[in-house]
XYZ file of C-alpha atoms in Angstrom:
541
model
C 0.000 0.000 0.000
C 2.842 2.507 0.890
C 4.566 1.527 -2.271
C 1.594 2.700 -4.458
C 1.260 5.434 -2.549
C 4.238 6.897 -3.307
C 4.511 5.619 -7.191
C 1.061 7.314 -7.490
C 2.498 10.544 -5.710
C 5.890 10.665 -7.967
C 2.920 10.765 -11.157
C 1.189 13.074 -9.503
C 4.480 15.857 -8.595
C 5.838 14.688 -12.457
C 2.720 15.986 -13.748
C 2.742 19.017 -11.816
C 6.322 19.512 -12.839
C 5.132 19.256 -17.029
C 2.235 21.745 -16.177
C 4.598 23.985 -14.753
C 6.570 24.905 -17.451
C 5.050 27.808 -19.710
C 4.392 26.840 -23.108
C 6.370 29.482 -26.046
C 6.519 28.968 -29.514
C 10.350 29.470 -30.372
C 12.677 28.328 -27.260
C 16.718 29.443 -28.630
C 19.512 27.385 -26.625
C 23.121 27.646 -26.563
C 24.014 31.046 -27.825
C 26.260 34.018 -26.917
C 23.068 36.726 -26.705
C 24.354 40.317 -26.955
C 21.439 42.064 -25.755
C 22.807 45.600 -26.694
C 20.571 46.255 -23.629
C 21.768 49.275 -21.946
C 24.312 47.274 -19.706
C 25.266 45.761 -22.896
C 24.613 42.423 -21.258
C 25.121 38.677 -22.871
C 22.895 36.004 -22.572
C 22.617 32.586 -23.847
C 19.019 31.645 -24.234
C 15.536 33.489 -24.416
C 12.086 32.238 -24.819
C 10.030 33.427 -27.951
C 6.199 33.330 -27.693
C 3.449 35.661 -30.427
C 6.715 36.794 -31.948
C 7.862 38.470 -28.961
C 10.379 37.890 -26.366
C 9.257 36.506 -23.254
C 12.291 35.874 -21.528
C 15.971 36.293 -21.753
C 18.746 34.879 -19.678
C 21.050 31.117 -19.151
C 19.636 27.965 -20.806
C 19.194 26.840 -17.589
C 16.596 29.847 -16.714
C 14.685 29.544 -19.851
C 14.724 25.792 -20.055
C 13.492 25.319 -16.519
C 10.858 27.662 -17.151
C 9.912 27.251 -20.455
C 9.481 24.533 -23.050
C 8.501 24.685 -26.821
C 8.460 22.170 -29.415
C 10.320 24.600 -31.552
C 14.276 24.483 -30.333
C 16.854 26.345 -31.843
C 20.096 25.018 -30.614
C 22.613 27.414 -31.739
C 25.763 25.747 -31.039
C 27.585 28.176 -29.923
C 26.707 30.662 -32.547
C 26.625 34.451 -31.808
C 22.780 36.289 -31.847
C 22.756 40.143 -32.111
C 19.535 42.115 -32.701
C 18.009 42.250 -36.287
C 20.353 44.948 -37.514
C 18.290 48.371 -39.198
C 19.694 50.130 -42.286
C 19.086 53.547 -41.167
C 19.353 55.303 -44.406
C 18.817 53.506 -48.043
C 16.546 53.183 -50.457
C 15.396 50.340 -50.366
C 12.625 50.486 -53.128
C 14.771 51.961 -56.037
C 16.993 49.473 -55.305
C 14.420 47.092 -55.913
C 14.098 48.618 -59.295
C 17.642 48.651 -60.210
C 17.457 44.955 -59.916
C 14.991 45.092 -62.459
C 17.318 47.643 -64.843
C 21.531 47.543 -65.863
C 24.026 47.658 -63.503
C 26.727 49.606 -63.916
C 28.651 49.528 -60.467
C 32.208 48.636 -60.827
C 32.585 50.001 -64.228
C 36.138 51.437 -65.059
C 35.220 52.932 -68.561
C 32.769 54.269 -71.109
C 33.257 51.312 -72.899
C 32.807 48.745 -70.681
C 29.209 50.969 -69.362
C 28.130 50.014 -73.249
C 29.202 46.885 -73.303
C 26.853 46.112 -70.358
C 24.153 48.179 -72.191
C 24.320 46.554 -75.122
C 24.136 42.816 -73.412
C 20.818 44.045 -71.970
C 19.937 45.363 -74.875
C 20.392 42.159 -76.820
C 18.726 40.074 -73.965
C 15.813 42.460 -73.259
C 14.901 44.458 -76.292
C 14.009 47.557 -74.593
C 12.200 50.934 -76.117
C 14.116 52.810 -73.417
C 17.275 51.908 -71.210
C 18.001 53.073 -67.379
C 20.881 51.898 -65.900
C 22.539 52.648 -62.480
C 25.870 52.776 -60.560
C 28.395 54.292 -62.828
C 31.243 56.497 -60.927
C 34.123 58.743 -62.926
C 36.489 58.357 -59.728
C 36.605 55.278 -60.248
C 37.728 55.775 -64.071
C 41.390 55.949 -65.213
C 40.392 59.167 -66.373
C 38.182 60.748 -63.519
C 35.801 63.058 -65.826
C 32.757 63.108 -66.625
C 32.049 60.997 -69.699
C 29.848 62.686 -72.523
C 27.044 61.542 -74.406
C 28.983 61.105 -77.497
C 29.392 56.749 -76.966
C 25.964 56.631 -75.923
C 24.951 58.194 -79.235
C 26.765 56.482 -81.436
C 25.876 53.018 -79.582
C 21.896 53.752 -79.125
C 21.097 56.357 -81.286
C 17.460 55.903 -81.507
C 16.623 54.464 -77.835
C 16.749 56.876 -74.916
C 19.001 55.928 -72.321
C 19.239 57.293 -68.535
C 21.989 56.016 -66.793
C 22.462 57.373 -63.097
C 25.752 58.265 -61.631
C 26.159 56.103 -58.098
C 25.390 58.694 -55.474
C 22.192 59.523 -57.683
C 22.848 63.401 -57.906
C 23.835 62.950 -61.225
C 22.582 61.537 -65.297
C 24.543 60.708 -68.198
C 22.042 60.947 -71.047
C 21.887 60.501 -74.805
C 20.669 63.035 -77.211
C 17.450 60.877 -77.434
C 16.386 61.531 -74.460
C 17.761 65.074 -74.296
C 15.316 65.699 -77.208
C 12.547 63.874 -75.443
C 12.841 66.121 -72.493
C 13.172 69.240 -74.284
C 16.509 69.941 -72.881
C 18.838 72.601 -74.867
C 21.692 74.650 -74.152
C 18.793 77.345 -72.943
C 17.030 75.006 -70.180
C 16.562 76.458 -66.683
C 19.582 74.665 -64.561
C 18.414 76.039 -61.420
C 18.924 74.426 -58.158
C 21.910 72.296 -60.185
C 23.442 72.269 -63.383
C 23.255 71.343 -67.635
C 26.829 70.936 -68.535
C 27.552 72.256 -71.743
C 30.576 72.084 -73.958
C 31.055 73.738 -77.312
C 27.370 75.508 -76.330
C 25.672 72.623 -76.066
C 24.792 69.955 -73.672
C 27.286 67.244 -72.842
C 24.561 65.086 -71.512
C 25.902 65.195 -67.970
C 22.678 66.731 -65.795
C 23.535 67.199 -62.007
C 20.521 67.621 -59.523
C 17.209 69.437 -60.370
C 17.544 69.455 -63.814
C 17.216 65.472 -63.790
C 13.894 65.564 -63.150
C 12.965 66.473 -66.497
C 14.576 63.332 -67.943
C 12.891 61.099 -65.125
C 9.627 62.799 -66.244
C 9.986 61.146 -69.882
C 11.372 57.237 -68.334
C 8.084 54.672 -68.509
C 6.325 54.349 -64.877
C 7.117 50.763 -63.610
C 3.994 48.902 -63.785
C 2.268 47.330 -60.625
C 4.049 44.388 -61.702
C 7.510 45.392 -61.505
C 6.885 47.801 -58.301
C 6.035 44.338 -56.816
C 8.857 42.395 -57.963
C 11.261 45.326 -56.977
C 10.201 45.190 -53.591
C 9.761 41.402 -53.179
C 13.604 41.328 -55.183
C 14.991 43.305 -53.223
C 13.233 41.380 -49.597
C 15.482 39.175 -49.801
C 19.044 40.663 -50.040
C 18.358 42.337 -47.031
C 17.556 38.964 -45.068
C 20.618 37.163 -47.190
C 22.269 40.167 -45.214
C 20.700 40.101 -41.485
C 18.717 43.460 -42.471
C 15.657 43.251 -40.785
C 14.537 46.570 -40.653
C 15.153 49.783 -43.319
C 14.693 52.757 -43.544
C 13.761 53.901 -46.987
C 14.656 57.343 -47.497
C 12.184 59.220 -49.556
C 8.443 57.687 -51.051
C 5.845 58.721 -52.244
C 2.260 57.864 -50.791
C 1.696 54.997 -53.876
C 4.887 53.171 -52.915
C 3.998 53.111 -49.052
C 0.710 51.975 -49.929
C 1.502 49.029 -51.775
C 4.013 48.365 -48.824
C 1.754 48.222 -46.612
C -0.942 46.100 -48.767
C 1.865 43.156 -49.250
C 2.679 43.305 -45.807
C -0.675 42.908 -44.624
C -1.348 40.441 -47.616
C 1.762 38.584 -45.754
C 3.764 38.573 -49.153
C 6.431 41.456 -47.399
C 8.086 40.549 -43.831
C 10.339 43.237 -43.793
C 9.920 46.358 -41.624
C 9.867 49.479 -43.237
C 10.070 52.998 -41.960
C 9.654 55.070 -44.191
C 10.662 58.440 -45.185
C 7.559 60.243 -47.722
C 9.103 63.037 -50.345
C 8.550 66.209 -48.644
C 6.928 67.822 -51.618
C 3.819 70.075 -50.875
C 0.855 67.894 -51.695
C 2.236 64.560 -49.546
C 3.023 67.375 -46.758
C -0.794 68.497 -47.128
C -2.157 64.643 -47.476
C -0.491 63.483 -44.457
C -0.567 66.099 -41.935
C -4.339 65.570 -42.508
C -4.107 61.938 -42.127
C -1.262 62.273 -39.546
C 1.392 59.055 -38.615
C 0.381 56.000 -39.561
C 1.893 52.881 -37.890
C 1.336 49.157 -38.022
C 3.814 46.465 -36.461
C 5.950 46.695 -39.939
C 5.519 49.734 -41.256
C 6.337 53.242 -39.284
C 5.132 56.164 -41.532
C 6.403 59.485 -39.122
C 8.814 61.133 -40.950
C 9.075 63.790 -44.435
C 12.667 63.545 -46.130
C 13.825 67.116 -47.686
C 16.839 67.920 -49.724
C 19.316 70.471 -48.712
C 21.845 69.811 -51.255
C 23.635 67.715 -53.735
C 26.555 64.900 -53.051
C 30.243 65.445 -52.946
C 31.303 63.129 -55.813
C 29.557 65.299 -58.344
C 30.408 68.900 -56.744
C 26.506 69.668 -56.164
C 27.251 69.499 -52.409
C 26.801 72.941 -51.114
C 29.783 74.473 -49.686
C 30.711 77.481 -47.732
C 33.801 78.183 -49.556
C 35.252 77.241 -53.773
C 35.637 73.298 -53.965
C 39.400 72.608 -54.024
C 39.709 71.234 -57.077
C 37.169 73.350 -59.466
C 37.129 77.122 -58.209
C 34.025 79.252 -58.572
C 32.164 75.906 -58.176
C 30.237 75.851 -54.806
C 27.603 73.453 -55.171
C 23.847 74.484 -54.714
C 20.804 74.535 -52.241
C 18.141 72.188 -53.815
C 15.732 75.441 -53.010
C 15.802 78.373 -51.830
C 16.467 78.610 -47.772
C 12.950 80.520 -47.203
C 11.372 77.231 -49.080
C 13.172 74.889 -46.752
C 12.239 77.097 -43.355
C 8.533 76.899 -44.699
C 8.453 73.159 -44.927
C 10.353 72.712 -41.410
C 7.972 75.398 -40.135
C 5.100 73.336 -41.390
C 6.423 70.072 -39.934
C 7.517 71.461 -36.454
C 3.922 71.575 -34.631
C 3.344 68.241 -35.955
C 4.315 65.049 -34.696
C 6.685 64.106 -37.919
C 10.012 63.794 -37.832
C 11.842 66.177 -41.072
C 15.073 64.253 -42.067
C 17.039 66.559 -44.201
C 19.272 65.412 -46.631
C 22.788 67.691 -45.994
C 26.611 67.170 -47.031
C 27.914 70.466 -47.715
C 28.878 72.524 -45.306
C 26.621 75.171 -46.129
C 23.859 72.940 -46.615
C 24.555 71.715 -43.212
C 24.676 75.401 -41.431
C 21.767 76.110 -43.483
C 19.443 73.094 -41.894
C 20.907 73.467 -38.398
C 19.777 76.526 -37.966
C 15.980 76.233 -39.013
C 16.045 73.042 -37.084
C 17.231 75.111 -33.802
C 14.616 78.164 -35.168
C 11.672 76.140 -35.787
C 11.990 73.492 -33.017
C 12.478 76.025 -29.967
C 10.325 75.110 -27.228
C 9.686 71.222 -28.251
C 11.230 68.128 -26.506
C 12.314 64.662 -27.962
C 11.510 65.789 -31.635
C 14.741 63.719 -32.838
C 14.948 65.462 -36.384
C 17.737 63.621 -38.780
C 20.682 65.085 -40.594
C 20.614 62.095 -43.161
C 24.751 61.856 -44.521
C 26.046 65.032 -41.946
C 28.905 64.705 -44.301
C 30.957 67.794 -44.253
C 30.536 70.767 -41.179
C 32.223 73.845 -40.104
C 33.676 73.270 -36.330
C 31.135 75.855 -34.830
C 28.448 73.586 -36.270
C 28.523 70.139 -34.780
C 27.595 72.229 -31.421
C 23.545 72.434 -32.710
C 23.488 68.231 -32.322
C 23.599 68.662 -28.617
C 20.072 70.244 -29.248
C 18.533 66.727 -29.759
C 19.362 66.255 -33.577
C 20.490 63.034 -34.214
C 23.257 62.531 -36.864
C 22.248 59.515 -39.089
C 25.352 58.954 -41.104
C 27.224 55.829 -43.219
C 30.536 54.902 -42.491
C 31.130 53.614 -46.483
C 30.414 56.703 -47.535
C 33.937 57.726 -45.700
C 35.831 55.053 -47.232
C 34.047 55.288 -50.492
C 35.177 58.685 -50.844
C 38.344 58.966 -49.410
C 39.821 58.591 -51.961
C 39.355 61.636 -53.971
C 37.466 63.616 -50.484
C 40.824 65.396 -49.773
C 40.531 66.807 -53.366
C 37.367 68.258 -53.028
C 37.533 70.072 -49.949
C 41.740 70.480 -49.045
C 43.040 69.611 -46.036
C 41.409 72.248 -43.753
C 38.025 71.108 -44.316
C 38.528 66.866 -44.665
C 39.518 67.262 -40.837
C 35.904 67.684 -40.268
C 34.326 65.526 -42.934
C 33.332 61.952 -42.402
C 33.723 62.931 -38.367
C 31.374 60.017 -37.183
C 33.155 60.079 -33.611
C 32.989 63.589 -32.993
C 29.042 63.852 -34.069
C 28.503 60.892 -31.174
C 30.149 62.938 -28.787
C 27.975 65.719 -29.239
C 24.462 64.226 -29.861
C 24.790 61.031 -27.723
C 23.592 59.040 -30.081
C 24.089 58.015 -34.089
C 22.364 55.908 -36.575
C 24.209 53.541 -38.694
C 23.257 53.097 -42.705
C 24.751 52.667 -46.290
C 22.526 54.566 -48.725
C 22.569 51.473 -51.216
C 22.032 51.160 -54.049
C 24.976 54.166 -53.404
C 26.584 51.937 -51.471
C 26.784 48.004 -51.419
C 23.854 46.509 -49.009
C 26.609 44.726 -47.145
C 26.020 45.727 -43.210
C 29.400 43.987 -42.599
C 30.801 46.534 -44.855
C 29.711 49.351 -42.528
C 30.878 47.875 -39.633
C 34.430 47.214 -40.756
C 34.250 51.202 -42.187
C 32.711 52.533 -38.902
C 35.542 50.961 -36.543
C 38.834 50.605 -38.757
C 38.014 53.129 -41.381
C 39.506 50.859 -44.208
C 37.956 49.889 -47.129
C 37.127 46.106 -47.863
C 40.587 45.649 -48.792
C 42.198 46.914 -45.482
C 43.528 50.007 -47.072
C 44.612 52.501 -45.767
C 47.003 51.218 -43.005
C 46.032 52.642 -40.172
C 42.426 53.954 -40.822
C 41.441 57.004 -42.629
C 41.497 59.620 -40.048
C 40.921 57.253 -37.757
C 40.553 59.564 -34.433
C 36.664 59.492 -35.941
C 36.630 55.594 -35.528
C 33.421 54.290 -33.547
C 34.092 51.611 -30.926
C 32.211 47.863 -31.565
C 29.901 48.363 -28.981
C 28.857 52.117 -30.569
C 28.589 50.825 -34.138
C 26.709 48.176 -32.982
C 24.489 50.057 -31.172
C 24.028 52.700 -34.080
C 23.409 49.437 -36.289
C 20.829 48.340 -33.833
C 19.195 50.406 -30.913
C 20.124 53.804 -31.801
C 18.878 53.378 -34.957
C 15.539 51.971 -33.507
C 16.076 55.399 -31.457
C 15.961 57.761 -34.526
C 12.641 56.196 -35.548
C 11.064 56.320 -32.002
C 11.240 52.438 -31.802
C 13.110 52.063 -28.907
C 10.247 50.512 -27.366
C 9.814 47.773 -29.378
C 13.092 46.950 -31.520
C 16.657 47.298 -31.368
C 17.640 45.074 -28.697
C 16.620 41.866 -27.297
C 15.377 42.119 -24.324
C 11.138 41.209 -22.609
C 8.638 42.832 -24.228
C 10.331 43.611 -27.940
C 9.752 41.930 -31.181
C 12.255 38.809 -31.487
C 14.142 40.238 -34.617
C 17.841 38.304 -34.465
C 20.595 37.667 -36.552
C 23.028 34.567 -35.584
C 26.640 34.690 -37.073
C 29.223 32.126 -36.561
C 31.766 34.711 -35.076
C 31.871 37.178 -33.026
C 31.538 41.097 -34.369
C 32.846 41.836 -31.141
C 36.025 40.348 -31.112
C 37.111 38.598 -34.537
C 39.570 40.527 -36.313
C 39.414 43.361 -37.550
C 39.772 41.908 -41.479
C 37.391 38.921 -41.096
C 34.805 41.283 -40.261
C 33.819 42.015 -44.101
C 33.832 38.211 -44.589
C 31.065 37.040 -41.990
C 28.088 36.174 -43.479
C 24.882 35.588 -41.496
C 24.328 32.071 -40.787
C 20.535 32.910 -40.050
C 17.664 35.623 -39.875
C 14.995 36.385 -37.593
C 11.623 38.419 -37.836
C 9.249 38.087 -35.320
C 10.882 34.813 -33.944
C 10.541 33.449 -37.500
C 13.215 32.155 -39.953
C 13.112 33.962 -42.620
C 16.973 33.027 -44.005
């Protein structure tokens, strides 16, 4: 009698024990965790349930208290949050999948070559390719329409330099856009030679080519965004911001993510033009758990790499050539001052260093009196020393490292030595607004997040040059350029709450490598690869 007793006891305290543990759907084992929490803490398991974390702490804390009949055992792998893109553009890139690229080009010639092969494959009435960059030529100038004429001299073609300030055109599609040695170049410039157009366009004018290229249909807009999906998870990206759309493309967005066809979050940035400023101030910020619709993107200025950066002072290397204010500074002031009582965010396109003066100061105007607005200098590229003092006012530097070592190679030219010393200055802008957010600007830049976290913390290129780091007292520390890869990103876009580190309560977005970003060397860094990607406790690669 005692023995059953106690057999029928031991059933009844092993049952208990089962019913005691709290059913999740995702249990991960056997990791190195870092939480980028703000103690920076490590963990090595955490419990998964609705796509959220539940709990986060030792295998045996999470295994004693939880159980799933989903395990991931990660061996030993490392798990970092689901890293953001804080500034791309995500979308056209999508499309350029769809068009010719021309990144990594080192001549006119070889651009045609890859024009013609798409030519040949695709039979198109009108060509757009993307990517080409002069500095990278033997001969660093700016080609001229006359290949591209002789080549194609009934299609149009549109090819776009790499930092997308900049066209190469044919006289096809000069003709189609009305464009003569007359046209308006306000606001950028028509480069002429001889007294007539070279076929080089830099800034505004553009837009009266882009007016003639065919609309993708529905079709490709789909396929873009679905294409382009699934770099960023081959990459660990699993959240972007896209910087500039207009109300169309957020819409569909939003359709295939609630359709379930898109995983990906997306915050995204809408064109600051004057009827998306009028539609959504009227509908105000719209929010689902993908999608984060809060902010306008405006353009102070051009880029650097086709002298349309606005500058304080001559460019080194072409005087009387400053650059240019997209539009005039009372236009700019009037869309801040239309934003400010809002709850928007305006993230302003500035490289120059007069572009940048000229945005920090109708931030400071038009903000005064508001708290915890975090408006975005998007690139922060080039400042006058009296100017990184206006980030301590609670505007938050969203920069990309790549862009440093991208450029450093003809930078100095540009500005002389005086003024490189505080371009590219990634360290100093932390210092002063406590905070930084991490992109690349693909398709500008490659969509590589490795790549920008080798750039942030040796300041090399992908082929360790130079030796030493490229003014490397700007260097961010691991920890930082994680964090601006991760939670201060999240930050930026008011979504500290719920992304950007692991810890209870936020969405379970991971990344697992098979090294450690934290301590592998410094030239294996551009080599690691994820070895898996997580969106709301799901694999999605």
């Amino acid at each position: 009698m005692k023995f059953y007793t106690f057999f029928f006891a031991s059933l009844l305290l092993m049952s208990c024990s089962d019913k005691s543990k709290i059913e999740v759907d995702t249990i991960v084992t056997d990791a190195t965790i870092y939480t980028v929490n703000e103690a920076f803490a490590t963990a090595t398991a955490m419990a998964i349930d609705n796509g959220k974390i539940v709990a986060i702490g030792s295998d045996g804390e999470i295994t004693g208290k939880y159980e799933s009949k989903n395990t991931v055992e990660a061996e030993g792998k490392f798990i970092y949050p689901g890293l953001y893109d804080a500034h791309c553009h995500f979308y056209n890139f999508g499309l350029t999948l769809q068009e010719v690229d021309l990144r990594g080009t080192k001549s006119m010639n070889e651009i045609v070559s890859r024009l013609q092969a798409f030519q040949k494959k695709k039979n198109p009435t009108f060509i757009v390719g993307n990517g080409w960059d002069q500095n990278d030529w033997a001969v660093k100038k700016y080609p001229t329409k006359a290949d591209l004429d002789k080549a194609f001299p009934d299609i149009p073609v549109v090819l776009n330099r790499v930092d997308g300030h900049a066209i190469i055109v044919n006289s096809k599609a000069l003709q189609l856009a009305g464009i003569t040695k007359d046209t308006n170049a306000d606001g950028g410039q028509i480069e002429l030679a001889n007294g007539e157009p070279t076929g080089i366009l830099v800034d505004n004018p553009m837009e009266l080519v882009f007016k003639i290229i065919p609309k993708p249909t529905r079709k490709v807009q789909i396929a873009a965004l679905l294409d382009a999906e699934k770099v960023m998870f081959e990459h660990g990206l699993t959240t972007v911001n896209d910087a500039g759309l207009d109300p169309d493309v957020i819409h569909l967005i939003d359709s295939l993510q609630k359709a379930k066809l898109l995983k990906l979050n997306v915050y995204a940035m809408i064109t600051a033009n004057q009827k998306n400023i009028d539609l959504y101030l009227k509908k105000g910020v719209y929010k689902t758990d993908q999608i984060n619709v809060r902010s306008f993107k405006m353009y102070g200025d051009g880029a650097l790499g086709s002298r349309g950066a606005c500058m304080h002072k001559a460019y080194s290397d072409k005087p009387g050539q400053f650059g240019a204010l997209l539009a005039p500074i009372v236009g700019l002031k009037d869309v801040a001052k239309q934003l400010a009582p809002s709850d928007f965010q305006l993230n302003t396109h500035a490289i120059g260093d007069s572009a940048n003066t000229v945005i920090l100061k109708i931030y400071k105007e038009v903000l005064a009196g508001t708290k915890d607005r975090r408006w975005k200098i998007e690139h922060a590229q080039v400042l006058r020393e009296a100017d990184f003092d206006y980030f301590k006012f609670g505007i938050i530097p969203s920069v990309q490292p790549t862009h440093a070592t991208s450029d450093m190679y003809w930078a100095g030219e540009r500005l002389g030595k005086e003024r490189l010393k505080n371009a590219y200055a990634y360290k100093k802008l932390l210092q002063k607004a406590g905070t930084i957010a991490l992109g690349t600007d693909f398709p500008v830049e490659e969509v590589n997040p490795m790549l920008t976290f080798h750039a942030a913390v040796a300041r090399k290129d992908s082929k360790e040059y130079p030796k030493g780091g490229f003014q490397i007292e700007n260097a961010l520390s691991r920890a930082e350029t994680l964090r601006g890869m991760t939670l201060w990103a999240a930050f930026s876009n008011f979504e500290e709450k719920e992304k950007g580190s692991l810890e209870v309560g936020k969405w379970a977005d991971f990344v697992l490598y098979d090294q450690d970003l934290m301590k592998v060397p410094e030239n294996q860094i551009v080599k690691i690869k994820p070895a898996g990607t997580y969106l709301k406790g799901q694999k999605v690669k």
